[in-house]
Coordinates of C-alpha atoms in Angstrom, one line a residue:
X10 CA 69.2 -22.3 52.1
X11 CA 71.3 -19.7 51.3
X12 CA 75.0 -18.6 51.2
X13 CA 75.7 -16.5 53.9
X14 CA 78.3 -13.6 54.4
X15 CA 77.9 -11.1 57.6
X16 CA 78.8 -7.8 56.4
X17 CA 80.9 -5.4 58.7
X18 CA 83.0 -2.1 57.8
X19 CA 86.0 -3.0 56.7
X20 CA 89.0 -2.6 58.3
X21 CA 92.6 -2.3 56.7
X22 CA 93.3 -5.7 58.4
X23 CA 90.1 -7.2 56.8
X24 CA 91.4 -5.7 53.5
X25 CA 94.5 -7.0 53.7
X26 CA 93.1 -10.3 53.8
X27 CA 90.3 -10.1 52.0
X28 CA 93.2 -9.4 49.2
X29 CA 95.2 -12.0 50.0
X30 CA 92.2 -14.5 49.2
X31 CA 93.0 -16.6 52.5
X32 CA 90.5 -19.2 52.1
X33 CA 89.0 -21.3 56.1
X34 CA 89.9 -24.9 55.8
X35 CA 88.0 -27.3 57.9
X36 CA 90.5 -28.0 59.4
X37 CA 91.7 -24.1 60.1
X38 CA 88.0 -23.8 60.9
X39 CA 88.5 -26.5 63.7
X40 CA 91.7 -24.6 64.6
X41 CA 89.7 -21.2 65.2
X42 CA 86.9 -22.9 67.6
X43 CA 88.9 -25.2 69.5
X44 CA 91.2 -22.0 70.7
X45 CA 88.3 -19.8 71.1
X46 CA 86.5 -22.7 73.2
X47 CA 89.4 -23.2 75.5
X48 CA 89.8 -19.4 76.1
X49 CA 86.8 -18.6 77.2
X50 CA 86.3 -22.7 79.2
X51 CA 89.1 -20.6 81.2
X52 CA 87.0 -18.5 83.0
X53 CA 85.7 -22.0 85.2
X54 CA 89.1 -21.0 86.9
X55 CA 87.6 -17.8 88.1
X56 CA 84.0 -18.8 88.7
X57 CA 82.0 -21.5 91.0
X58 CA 81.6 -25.0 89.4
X59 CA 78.4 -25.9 89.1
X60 CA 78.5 -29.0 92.2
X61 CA 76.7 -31.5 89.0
X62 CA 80.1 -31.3 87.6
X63 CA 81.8 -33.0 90.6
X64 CA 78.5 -35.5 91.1
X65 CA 79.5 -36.9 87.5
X66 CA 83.3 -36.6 88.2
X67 CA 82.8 -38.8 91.2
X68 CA 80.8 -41.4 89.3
X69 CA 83.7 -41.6 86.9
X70 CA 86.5 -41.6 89.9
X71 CA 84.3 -44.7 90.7
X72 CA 84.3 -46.5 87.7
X73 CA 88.1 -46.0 87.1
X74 CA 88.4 -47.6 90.2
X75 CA 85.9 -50.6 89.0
X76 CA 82.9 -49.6 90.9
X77 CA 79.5 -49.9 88.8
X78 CA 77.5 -46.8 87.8
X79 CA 74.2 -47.8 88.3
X80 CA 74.8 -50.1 91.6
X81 CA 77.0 -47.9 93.4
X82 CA 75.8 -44.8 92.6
X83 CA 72.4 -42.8 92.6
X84 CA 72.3 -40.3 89.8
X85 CA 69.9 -39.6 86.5
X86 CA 72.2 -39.4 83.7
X87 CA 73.1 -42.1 81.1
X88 CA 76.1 -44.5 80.7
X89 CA 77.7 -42.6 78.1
X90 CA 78.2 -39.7 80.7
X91 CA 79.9 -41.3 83.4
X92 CA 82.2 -43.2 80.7
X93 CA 83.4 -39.6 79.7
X94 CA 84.0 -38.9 82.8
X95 CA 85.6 -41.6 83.9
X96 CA 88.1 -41.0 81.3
X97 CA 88.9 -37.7 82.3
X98 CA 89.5 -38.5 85.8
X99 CA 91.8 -41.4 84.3
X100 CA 93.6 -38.7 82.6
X101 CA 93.6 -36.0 84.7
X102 CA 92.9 -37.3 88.5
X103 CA 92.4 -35.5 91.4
X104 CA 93.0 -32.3 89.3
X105 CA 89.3 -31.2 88.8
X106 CA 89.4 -28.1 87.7
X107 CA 92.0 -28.9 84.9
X108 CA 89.4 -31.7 84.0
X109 CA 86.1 -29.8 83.7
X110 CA 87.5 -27.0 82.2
X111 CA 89.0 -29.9 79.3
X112 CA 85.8 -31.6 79.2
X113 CA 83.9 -28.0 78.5
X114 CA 86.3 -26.8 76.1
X115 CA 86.5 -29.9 74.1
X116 CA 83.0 -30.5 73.7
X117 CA 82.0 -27.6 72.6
X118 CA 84.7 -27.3 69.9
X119 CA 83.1 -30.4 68.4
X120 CA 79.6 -29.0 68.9
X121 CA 80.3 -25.8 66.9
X122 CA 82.8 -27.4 64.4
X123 CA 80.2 -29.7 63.0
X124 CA 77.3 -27.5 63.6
X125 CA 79.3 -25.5 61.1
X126 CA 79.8 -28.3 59.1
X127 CA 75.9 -29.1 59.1
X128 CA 75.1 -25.6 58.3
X129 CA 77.7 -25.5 55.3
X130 CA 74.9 -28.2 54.0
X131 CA 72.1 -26.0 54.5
X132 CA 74.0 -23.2 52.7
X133 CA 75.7 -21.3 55.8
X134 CA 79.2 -21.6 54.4
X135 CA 82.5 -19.7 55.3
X136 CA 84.8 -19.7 52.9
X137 CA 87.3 -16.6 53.3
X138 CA 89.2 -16.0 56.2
X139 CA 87.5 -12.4 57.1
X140 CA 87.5 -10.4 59.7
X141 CA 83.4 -10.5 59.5
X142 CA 83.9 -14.3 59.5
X143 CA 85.9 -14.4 62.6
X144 CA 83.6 -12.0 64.5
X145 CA 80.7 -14.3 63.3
X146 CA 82.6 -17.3 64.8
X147 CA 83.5 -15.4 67.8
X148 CA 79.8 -14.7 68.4
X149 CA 78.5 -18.1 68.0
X150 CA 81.3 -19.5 70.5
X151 CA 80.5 -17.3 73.2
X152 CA 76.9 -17.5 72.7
X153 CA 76.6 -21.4 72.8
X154 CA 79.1 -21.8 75.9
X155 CA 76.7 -18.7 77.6
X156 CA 74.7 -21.2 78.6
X157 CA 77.8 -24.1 80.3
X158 CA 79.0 -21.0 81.5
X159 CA 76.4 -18.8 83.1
X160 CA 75.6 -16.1 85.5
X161 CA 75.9 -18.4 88.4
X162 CA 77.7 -21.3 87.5
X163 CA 79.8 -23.2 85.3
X164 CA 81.2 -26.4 84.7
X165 CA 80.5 -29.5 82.4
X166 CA 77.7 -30.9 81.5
X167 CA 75.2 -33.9 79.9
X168 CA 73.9 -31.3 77.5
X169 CA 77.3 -30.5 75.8
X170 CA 78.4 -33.8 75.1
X171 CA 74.5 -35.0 74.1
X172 CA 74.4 -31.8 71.8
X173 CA 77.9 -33.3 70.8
X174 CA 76.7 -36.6 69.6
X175 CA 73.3 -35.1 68.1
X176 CA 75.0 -32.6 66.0
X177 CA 77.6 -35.5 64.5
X178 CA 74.2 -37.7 64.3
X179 CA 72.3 -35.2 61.9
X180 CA 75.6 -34.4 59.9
X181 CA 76.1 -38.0 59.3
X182 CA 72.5 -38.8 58.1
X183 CA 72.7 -35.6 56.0
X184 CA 75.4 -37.2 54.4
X185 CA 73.5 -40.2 54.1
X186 CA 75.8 -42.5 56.5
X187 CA 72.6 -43.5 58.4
X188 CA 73.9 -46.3 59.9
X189 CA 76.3 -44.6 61.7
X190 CA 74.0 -41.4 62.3
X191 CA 71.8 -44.0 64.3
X192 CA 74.4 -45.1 66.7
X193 CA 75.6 -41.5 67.0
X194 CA 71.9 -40.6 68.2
X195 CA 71.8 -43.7 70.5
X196 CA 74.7 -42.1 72.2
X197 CA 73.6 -38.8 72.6
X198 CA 70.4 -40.5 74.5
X199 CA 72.5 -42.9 76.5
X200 CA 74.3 -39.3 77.8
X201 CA 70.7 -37.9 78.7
X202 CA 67.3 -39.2 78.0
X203 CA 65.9 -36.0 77.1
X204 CA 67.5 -36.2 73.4
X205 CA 65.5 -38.7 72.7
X206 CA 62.7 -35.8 71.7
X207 CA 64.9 -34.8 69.1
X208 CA 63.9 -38.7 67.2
X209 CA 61.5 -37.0 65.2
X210 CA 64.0 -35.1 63.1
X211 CA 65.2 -37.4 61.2
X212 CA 62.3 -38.9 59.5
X213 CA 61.2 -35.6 58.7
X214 CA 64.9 -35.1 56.9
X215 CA 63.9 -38.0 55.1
X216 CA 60.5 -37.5 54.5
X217 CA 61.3 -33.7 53.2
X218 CA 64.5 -34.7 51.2
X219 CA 62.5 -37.8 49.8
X220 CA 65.1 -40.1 50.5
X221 CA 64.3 -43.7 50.7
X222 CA 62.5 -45.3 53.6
X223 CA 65.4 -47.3 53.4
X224 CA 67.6 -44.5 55.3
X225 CA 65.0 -44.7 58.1
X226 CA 65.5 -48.1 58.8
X227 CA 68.9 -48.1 58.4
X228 CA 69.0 -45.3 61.2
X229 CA 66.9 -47.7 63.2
X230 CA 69.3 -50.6 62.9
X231 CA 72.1 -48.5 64.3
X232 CA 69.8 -47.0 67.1
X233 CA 68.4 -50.0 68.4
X234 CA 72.0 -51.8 67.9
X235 CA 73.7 -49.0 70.3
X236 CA 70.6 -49.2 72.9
X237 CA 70.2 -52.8 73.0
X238 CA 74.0 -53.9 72.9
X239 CA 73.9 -51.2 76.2
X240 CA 71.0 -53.1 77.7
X241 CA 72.5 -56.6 77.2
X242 CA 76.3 -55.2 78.9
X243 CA 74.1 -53.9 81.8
X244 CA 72.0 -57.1 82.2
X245 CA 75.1 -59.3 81.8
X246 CA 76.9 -57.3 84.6
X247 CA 73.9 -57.4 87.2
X248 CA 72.9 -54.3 87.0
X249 CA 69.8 -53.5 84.5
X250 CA 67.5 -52.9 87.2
X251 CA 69.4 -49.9 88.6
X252 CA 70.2 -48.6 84.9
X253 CA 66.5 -48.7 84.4
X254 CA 65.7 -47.5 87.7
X255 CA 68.2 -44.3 87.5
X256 CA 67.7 -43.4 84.0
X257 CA 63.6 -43.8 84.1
X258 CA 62.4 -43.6 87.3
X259 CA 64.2 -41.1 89.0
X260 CA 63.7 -38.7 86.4
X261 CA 59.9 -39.2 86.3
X262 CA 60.1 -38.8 90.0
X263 CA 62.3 -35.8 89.9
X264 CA 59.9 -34.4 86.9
X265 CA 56.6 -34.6 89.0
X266 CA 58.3 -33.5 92.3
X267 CA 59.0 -30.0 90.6
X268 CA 56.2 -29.1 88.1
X269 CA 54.9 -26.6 90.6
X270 CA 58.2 -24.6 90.5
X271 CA 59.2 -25.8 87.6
X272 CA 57.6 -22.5 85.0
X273 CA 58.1 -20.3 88.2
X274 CA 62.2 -21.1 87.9
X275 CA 61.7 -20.6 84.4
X276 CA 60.7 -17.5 84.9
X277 CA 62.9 -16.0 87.0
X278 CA 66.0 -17.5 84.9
X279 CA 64.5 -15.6 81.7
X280 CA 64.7 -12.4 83.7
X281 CA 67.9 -12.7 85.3
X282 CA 69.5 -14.2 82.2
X283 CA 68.1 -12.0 79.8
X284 CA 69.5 -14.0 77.1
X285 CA 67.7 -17.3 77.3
X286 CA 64.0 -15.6 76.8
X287 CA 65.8 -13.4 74.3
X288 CA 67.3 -15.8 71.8
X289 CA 63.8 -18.1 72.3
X290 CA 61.5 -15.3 71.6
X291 CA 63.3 -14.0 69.1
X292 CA 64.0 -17.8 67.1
X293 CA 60.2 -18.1 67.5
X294 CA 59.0 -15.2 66.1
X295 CA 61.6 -15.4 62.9
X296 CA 60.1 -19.1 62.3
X297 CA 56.8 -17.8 62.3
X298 CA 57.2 -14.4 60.2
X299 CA 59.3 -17.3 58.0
X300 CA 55.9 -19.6 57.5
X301 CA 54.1 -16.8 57.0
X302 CA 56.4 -14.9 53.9
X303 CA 58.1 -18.2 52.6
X304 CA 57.4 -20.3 49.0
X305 CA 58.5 -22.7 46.9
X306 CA 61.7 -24.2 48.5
X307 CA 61.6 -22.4 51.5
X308 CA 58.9 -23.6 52.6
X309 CA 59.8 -27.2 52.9
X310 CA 63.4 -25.8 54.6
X311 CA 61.4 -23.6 56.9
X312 CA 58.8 -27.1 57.3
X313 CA 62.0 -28.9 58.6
X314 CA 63.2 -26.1 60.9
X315 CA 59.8 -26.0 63.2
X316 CA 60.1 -29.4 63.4
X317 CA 63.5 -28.9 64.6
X318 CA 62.0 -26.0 66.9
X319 CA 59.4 -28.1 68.1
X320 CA 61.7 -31.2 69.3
X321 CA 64.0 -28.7 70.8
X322 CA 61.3 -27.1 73.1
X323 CA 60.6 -30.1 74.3
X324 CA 64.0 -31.6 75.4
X325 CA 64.5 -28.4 76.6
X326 CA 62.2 -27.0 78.8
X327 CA 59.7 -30.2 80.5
X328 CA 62.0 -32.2 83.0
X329 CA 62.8 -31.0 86.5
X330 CA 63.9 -27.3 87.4
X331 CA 65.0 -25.4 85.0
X332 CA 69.0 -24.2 84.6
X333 CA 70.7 -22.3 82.1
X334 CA 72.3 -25.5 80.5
X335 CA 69.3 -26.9 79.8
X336 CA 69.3 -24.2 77.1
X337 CA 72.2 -25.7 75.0
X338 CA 69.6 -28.2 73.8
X339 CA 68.3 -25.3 71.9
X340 CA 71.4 -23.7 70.4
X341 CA 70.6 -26.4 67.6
X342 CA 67.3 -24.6 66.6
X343 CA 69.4 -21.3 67.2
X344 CA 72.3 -21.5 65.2
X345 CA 69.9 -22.9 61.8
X346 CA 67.0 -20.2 62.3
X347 CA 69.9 -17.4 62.5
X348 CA 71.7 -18.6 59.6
X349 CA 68.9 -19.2 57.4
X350 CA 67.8 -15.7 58.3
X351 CA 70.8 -13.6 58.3
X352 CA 69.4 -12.2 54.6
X353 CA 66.0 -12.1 54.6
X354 CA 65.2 -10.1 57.8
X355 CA 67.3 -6.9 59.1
X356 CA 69.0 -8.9 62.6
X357 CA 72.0 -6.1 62.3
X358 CA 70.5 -4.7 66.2
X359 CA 68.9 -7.3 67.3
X360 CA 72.4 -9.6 67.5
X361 CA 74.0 -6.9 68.5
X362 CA 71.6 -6.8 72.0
X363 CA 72.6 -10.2 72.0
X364 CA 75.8 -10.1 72.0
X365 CA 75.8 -8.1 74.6
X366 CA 73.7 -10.0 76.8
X367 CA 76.4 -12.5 76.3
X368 CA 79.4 -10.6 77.3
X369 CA 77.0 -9.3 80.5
X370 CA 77.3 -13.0 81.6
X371 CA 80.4 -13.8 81.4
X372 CA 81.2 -10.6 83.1
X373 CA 78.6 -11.6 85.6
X374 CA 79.7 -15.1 86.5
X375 CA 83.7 -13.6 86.7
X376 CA 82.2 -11.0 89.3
X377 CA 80.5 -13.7 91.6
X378 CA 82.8 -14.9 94.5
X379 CA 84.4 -18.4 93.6
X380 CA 83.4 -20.5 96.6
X381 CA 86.4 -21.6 98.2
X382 CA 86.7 -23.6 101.6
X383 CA 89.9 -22.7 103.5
X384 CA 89.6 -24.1 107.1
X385 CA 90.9 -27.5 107.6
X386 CA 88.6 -30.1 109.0
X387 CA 90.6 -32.4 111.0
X388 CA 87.3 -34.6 111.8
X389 CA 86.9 -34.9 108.0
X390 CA 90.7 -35.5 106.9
X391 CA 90.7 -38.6 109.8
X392 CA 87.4 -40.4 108.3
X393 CA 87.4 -43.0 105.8
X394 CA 84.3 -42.1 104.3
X395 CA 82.2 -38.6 104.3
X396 CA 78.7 -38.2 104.0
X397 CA 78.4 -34.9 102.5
X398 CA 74.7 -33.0 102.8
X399 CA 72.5 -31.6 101.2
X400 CA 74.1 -31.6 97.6
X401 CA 77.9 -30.8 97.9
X402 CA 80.2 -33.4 96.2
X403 CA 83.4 -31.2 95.6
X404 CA 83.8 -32.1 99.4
X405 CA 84.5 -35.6 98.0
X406 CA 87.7 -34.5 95.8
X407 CA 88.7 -31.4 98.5
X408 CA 88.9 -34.1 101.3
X409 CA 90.0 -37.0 98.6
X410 CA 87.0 -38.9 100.1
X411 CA 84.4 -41.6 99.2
X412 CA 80.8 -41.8 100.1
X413 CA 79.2 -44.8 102.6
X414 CA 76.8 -45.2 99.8
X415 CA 75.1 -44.9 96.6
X416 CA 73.7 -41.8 97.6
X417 CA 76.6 -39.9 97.5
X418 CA 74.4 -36.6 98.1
X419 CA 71.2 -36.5 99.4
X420 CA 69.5 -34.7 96.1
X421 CA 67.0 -38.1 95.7
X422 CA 66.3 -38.4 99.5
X423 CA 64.8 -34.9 99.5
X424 CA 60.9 -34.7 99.0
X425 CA 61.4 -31.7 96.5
X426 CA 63.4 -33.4 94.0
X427 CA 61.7 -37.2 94.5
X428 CA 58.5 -37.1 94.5
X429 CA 58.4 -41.1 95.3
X430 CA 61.6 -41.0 97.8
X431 CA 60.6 -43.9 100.0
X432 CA 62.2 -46.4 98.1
X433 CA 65.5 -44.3 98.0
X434 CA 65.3 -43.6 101.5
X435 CA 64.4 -47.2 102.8
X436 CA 68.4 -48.4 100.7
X437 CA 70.1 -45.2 102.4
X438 CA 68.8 -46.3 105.7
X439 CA 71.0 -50.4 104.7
X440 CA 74.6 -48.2 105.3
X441 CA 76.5 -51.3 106.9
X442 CA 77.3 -50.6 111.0
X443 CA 81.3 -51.1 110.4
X444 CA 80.4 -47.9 107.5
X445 CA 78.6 -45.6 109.8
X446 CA 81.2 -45.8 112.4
X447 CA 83.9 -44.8 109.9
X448 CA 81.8 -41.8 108.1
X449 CA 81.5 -38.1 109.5
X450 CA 78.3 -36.7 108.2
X451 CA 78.8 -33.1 106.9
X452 CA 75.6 -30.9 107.2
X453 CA 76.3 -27.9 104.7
X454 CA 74.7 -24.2 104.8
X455 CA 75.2 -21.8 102.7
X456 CA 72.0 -20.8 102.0
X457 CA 68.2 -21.2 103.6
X458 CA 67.8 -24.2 101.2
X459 CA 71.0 -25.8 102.8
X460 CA 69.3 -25.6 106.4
X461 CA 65.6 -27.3 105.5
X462 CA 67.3 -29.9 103.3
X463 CA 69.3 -30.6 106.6
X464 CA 66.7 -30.2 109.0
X465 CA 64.9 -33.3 106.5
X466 CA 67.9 -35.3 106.0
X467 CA 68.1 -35.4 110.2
X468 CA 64.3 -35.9 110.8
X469 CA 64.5 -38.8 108.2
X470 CA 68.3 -40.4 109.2
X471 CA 68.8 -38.8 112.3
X472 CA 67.3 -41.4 114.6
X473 CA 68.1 -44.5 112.2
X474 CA 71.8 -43.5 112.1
X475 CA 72.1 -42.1 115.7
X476 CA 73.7 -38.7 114.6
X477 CA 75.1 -36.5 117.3
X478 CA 76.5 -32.9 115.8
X479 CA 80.6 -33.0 117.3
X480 CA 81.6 -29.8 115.7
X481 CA 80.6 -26.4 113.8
X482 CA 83.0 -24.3 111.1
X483 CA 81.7 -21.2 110.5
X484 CA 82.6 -19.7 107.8
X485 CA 82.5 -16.0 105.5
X486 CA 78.8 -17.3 103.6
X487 CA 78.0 -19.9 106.0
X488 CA 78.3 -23.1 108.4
X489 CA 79.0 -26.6 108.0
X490 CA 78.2 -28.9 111.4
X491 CA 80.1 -32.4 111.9
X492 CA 77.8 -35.2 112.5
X493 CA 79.2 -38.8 113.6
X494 CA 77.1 -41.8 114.4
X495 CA 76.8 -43.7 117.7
X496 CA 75.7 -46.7 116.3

């Protein structure tokens, strides 16, 4: 690939140290996107947090406290997840906000550093300390955390520390440590299952490269080492079934409860965030202008980027409803195709758009009320445990409380998310007597969703659990009514 350098007007400043030779270190590179990441992670302490954030923060509150991820909770991520979380709430406790916003900002400084690094493989080096240089860092910072930090919502997420362990993965087997690239990868799909897609990448690196089939097997040792020493732990401890169960089963029944909404959420994200159909059309249409105008050594670069694009698409979009962060699995794809064709195509106006759609978010999501719950409720502060309904698990650290049961939230009792939720339903319905009478059931509305996921959770508990509403707090954007069992 080639060497790139972004050229802008200079300024005085720029000349000053353009003369002055300054020359980016790694480790000043590091520096530069670890400060940038943590300014603009900030803005979670102006925003909503995205209610995942505090699923995956409870799971890890639970496992500090020697509960067992699979068994005790219900959930669809991977291992690795939930032991990241866990350590932040080790370090940083009750304080969730100061938590996420660590857990975002650290991430994605490691992301971008050694997407930088990879690039600087490919070609994509920067060298001088440059005001053009900065800017081009700038950019690529906000754009990747866009998409953690979206119109909507923001927080942390699987994506970020998956993209994490895929990035260091494919910079290790570029620099032929393949062992360790394998166990890197077998993280990054013990944090989500849909990076698995990306497997085909690295064959093809070989395969392209001509390296020796001996790096493909040596990938494999380390992948099937970090998978099957995970399966072993899990069957040791008890719990294989529900690590299986979470990790496959719920996501294929999440997956085929949603495919009829699934393109229709797609849609309607691509219009509101004009960004996501922007940077995916417009990576899409360089690749093919690229296989189309490309020779010689090109080609067999430009070869390895659609099949780059190709496993990106498809950990990105198939799966369940579609959300902004699903999109970071493609800033991959994103940051090679603009690199390798910063030179060859003019992408002065085009970026430019961009980057403007990008500072429209985050100007977006500061706008949008932060969702905050001032009324004290004295039924809730009394209970030992709180069932919280339909999909509200900050309650949990507001209130400083645990769930009855695995199902924590009632996401994977709902017909629209679990296709196959009989199975999930039948467990929910084994909360122990001596439980029920010490949990206060919290119905949640703030939206129309809110009241049919309600109106389901009481036609399908209701009658098992003998609920009986005690209380209603209304509030500015909605309701939430106090349930208790007479059991």
């Amino acid at each position: 690939m080639y060497h790139i350098q972004i050229v802008f007007h200079l300024s005085i400043g720029e000349k000053l140290l353009y003369y002055c030779k300054a020359v980016i270190s790694n480790r000043t590179l590091f520096l530069i996107i670890t400060l940038l990441s943590f300014a603009v992670a900030g803005f979670l302490l102006f925003g909503k947090i995205d209610p995942d954030s505090f699923a995956y923060l409870y799971i890890g509150r639970g496992v500090v406290g020697g509960q067992d991820m699979f068994v005790d909770f219900a959930d669809n991520k991977g291992p690795v997840l939930y032991a990241f979380f866990a350590l932040l709430y080790f370090v940083f406790g009750n304080n969730f906000n100061l938590a996420i916003l660590f857990g975002n900002a650290i991430l994605d400084a490691f992301a971008i550093y050694f997407l930088f690094r990879l690039l600087s493989i490919y070609g994509f080096k920067i060298n001088k300390l440059k005001i053009s240089n900065l800017a081009l860092i700038l950019f690529f910072v906000l754009l990747y955390k866009s998409f953690s930090i979206s119109y909507f919502l923001g927080g942390l997420y699987s994506e970020q520390l998956g993209m994490m362990f895929l990035v260091l993965s494919l910079w290790k087997y570029e620099k032929k440590n393949y062992f360790i690239s394998g166990l890197l990868f077998g993280l990054s799909i013990l944090t989500r299952v849909s990076f698995l897609l990306f497997i085909i990448i690295f064959p093809a690196i070989s395969l392209i490269r001509k390296y020796k089939i001996s790096s493909i097997a040596s990938f494999g040792l380390g992948l099937s080492i970090c998978i099957a020493s995970t399966v072993i732990y899990f069957a040791l401890s008890g719990s294989l079934n529900d690590f299986i169960y979470n990790n496959i089963f719920i996501n294929l029944q999440y997956s085929s409860a949603t495919t009829d909404i699934r393109w229709l959420r797609l849609a309607f994200m691509s219009f509101i965030e004009t960004r996501i159909i922007f940077v995916f059309l417009y990576v899409t249409i360089l690749i093919v202008i690229g296989l189309f105008l490309s020779k010689g050594k090109d080609k067999s670069q430009l070869l390895l980027i659609t099949i780059i694009y190709i496993a990106s698409v498809a950990s990105t979009f198939p799966g369940g409803i579609f959300y902004a962060h699903h999109f970071i699995q493609f800033m991959l794809i994103t940051f090679i195709v603009f690199s390798f064709f910063a030179k060859k195509v003019f992408w002065g106006l085009p970026i430019v758009l961009l980057f403007w759609f990008v500072i429209a978010n985050y100007l977006v999501y500061l706008a949008m009320p932060k969702q905050t719950f001032s009324k004290s409720i004295s039924e809730v502060e009394r209970a030992e445990y709180i069932m919280v309904v339909p999909f509200y698990p900050q309650f949990n650290f507001v209130y400083n409380k645990k769930s009855p049961d695995r199902y924590f939230h009632g996401f994977y009792l709902f017909d629209v998310f679990n296709k196959n939720s009989i199975k999930d339903i039948e467990r929910h319905k084994l909360i122990s007597k001596d439980k029920l009478k010490k949990t206060v059931f919290m119905m949640v509305e703030f939206n129309s969703e809110d009241k049919l996921l309600n109106a389901e959770y009481l036609r399908k508990f209701g009658k098992a659990f003998k609920l009986t509403k005690q209380k209603v707090y209304d509030y500015e954007n909605g309701k939430i009514e106090i349930y208790s069992s007479d059991l």
